[in-house]
Coordinates of C-alpha atoms in Angstrom, one line a residue:
X121 CA -11.7 -11.4 9.7
X122 CA -11.8 -9.1 6.7
X123 CA -9.4 -9.1 3.7
X124 CA -7.9 -5.9 5.0
X125 CA -7.1 -7.3 8.4
X126 CA -4.7 -10.1 9.1
X127 CA -5.7 -10.6 12.7
X128 CA -7.3 -8.9 15.6
X129 CA -5.0 -10.8 17.9
X130 CA -1.3 -11.5 17.5
X131 CA 0.7 -14.1 19.3
X132 CA 3.9 -12.4 20.5
X133 CA 6.5 -14.1 22.5
X134 CA 4.2 -16.8 24.0
X135 CA 1.4 -14.4 25.1
X136 CA -1.6 -12.9 23.4
X137 CA -2.0 -9.2 23.1
X138 CA -4.9 -7.4 21.4
X139 CA -3.3 -5.4 18.7
X140 CA -4.9 -4.6 15.3
X141 CA -2.6 -5.8 12.5
X142 CA -3.6 -4.1 9.2
X143 CA -2.9 -5.8 5.9
X144 CA 0.7 -5.3 5.0
X145 CA 0.2 -4.5 1.4
X146 CA -2.7 -2.7 -0.1
X147 CA -4.4 -4.0 -3.3
X148 CA -3.1 -1.1 -5.4
X149 CA 0.5 -1.5 -4.1
X150 CA 0.4 -5.2 -4.8
X151 CA -0.5 -4.7 -8.4
X152 CA 2.6 -2.6 -9.1
X153 CA 5.9 -4.5 -9.5
X154 CA 8.7 -3.5 -7.2
X155 CA 11.5 -1.6 -8.9
X156 CA 14.6 -3.6 -9.6
X157 CA 16.9 -0.8 -8.3
X158 CA 16.1 2.4 -6.4
X159 CA 15.8 5.5 -8.5
X160 CA 18.5 7.1 -6.4
X161 CA 21.0 5.0 -4.5
X162 CA 21.2 5.6 -0.7
X163 CA 24.3 7.7 -0.1
X164 CA 25.5 8.5 3.4
X165 CA 27.7 11.5 2.8
X166 CA 27.1 13.3 6.1
X167 CA 25.4 10.9 8.6
X168 CA 27.4 9.0 11.2
X169 CA 28.2 5.3 10.5
X170 CA 26.1 3.3 13.0
X171 CA 24.7 -0.2 13.4
X172 CA 22.2 -1.8 15.8
X173 CA 20.4 1.5 16.0
X174 CA 16.8 2.4 15.2
X175 CA 15.3 4.3 12.3
X176 CA 11.8 5.6 12.8
X177 CA 9.8 7.4 10.1
X178 CA 8.4 10.6 11.5
X179 CA 5.0 12.2 10.5
X180 CA 6.7 14.8 8.3
X181 CA 8.4 12.1 6.2
X182 CA 11.9 12.4 7.7
X183 CA 13.6 9.5 9.5
X184 CA 14.9 9.7 13.1
X185 CA 18.2 7.7 13.5
X186 CA 18.8 6.9 17.2
X187 CA 21.8 5.6 19.0
X188 CA 23.4 2.3 18.0
X189 CA 27.1 1.6 17.8
X190 CA 29.3 4.1 16.1
X191 CA 32.3 3.0 14.2
X192 CA 35.3 5.1 13.2
X193 CA 39.0 4.5 13.1
X194 CA 39.3 4.9 16.9
X195 CA 36.5 2.6 17.9
X196 CA 37.0 -0.3 15.3
X197 CA 39.6 -1.8 17.5
X198 CA 37.1 -1.9 20.4
X199 CA 35.1 -4.8 18.9
X200 CA 33.2 -2.8 16.3
X201 CA 32.1 0.4 18.1
X202 CA 30.8 2.1 21.2
X203 CA 27.1 2.7 22.1
X204 CA 26.1 6.2 21.3
X205 CA 23.5 8.8 22.4
X206 CA 23.7 10.6 19.1
X207 CA 20.5 11.3 17.1
X208 CA 20.2 12.4 13.5
X209 CA 17.3 13.3 11.2
X210 CA 17.5 12.1 7.6
X211 CA 15.5 14.0 4.9
X212 CA 14.9 11.5 2.1
X213 CA 13.8 14.0 -0.5
X214 CA 17.0 16.0 -0.3
X215 CA 19.4 13.3 1.0
X216 CA 20.5 15.6 3.9
X217 CA 21.3 14.8 7.5
X218 CA 20.7 17.1 10.5
X219 CA 22.0 16.6 14.1
X220 CA 19.2 16.4 16.6
X221 CA 19.3 16.6 20.4
X222 CA 21.2 13.7 21.9
X223 CA 19.6 11.2 24.3
X224 CA 20.4 11.2 28.0
X225 CA 21.8 7.6 27.7
X226 CA 24.0 6.0 25.1
X227 CA 22.3 2.9 23.8
X228 CA 22.3 0.2 21.1
X229 CA 20.0 -2.8 20.5
X230 CA 17.1 -0.8 21.8
X231 CA 13.5 -0.4 20.5
X232 CA 11.8 2.7 19.2
X233 CA 8.2 3.4 18.0
X234 CA 6.3 6.4 16.6
X235 CA 3.5 7.4 18.9
X236 CA 0.2 8.7 17.5
X237 CA 1.0 12.3 18.6
X238 CA 4.3 12.3 16.6
X239 CA 6.7 11.7 19.5
X240 CA 9.0 8.7 19.4
X241 CA 9.4 6.4 22.4
X242 CA 12.8 4.7 22.8
X243 CA 13.2 1.9 25.4
X244 CA 15.9 -0.4 26.8
X245 CA 19.0 -1.4 24.9
X246 CA 22.6 -1.8 26.0
X247 CA 25.3 0.6 27.0
X248 CA 28.0 -1.7 28.6
X249 CA 25.0 -3.2 30.6
X250 CA 21.3 -3.8 29.8
X251 CA 19.2 -0.7 30.2
X252 CA 15.7 -0.2 31.7
X253 CA 15.4 3.4 30.8
X254 CA 12.8 5.0 28.5
X255 CA 13.3 8.3 26.6
X256 CA 10.7 10.1 24.6
X257 CA 11.7 12.4 21.7
X258 CA 9.5 15.3 20.6
X259 CA 10.5 16.4 17.0
X260 CA 8.5 19.6 17.3
X261 CA 10.8 20.9 20.1
X262 CA 13.9 18.7 19.5
X263 CA 13.8 17.7 23.1
X264 CA 14.0 14.4 25.0
X265 CA 12.1 13.6 28.2
X266 CA 12.7 10.7 30.6
X267 CA 9.9 8.2 31.0
X268 CA 9.3 5.7 33.8
X269 CA 11.8 2.8 33.6
X270 CA 10.9 -0.6 32.3
X271 CA 10.1 -3.3 34.9
X272 CA 13.5 -4.8 34.1
X273 CA 16.4 -4.1 31.7
X274 CA 15.9 -5.4 28.2
X275 CA 17.4 -5.3 24.8
X276 CA 16.7 -6.9 21.4
X277 CA 13.0 -6.5 22.1
X278 CA 10.1 -5.2 19.9
X279 CA 7.9 -2.2 20.8
X280 CA 4.7 -1.1 19.1
X281 CA 2.3 1.8 19.9
X282 CA -1.2 0.6 20.7
X283 CA -4.3 2.6 21.8
X284 CA -3.4 4.0 25.2
X285 CA 0.2 3.0 25.4
X286 CA 2.9 0.7 24.0
X287 CA 3.5 -3.0 23.9
X288 CA 6.9 -4.5 24.4
X289 CA 7.6 -8.1 23.6
X290 CA 10.4 -10.6 23.5
X291 CA 14.0 -9.6 23.9
X292 CA 16.8 -10.4 26.3
X293 CA 17.8 -9.1 29.7
X294 CA 21.1 -10.9 30.1
X295 CA 19.2 -13.8 31.6
X296 CA 17.1 -16.3 29.7
X297 CA 15.1 -14.8 26.8
X298 CA 12.0 -12.8 27.8
X299 CA 8.9 -14.7 26.7
X300 CA 6.1 -12.4 27.7
X301 CA 4.4 -9.2 26.6
X302 CA 4.4 -6.0 28.7
X303 CA 1.7 -3.4 28.0
X304 CA 2.8 0.0 29.2
X305 CA 0.3 2.7 29.7
X306 CA 1.5 5.1 32.3
X307 CA 5.0 5.6 31.0
X308 CA 4.1 6.9 27.5
X309 CA 0.9 9.0 28.0
X310 CA -1.1 9.8 24.9
X311 CA -2.8 13.1 24.4
X312 CA -6.5 13.1 25.6
X313 CA -7.7 15.4 22.8

């Protein structure tokens, strides 16, 4: 094992999967002290208040904010919010928000990961019940496509892109906690070129 690689295998949820895990901090980044305060405070002037959503950094440096529970005066009385299908793109350099195409299914407590081709896979979550659906967002066309469903509904799980597919681990399905790893290859095809 080199200094730049933590492990070639990772133990996830009681099972072993072959996933490369690069060093978390480069030597040059480790030499610089972290700033005590951000240069500009994070201000949410336009975006929708949400929690238990996902925020995925896109290849162009923007951030895709997906689903979660929305809160406003009308939904606060309903135990904190309602699952949402809304999607926004945050531009960190300008601090601006832009509405993006909504998902087909409202969801919170889902997982999302950036795929090597720049698309974003979103899986599972809850929307009054646990979901098994998979949706794939293409930022170049601002469109969602439906993927093959998960083998079972799940939420609060982790998902990572690996060569040839994605790995899902842990989570819950409303039954006992899920203690295995699922490697999906067909549902999130990668480009062949």
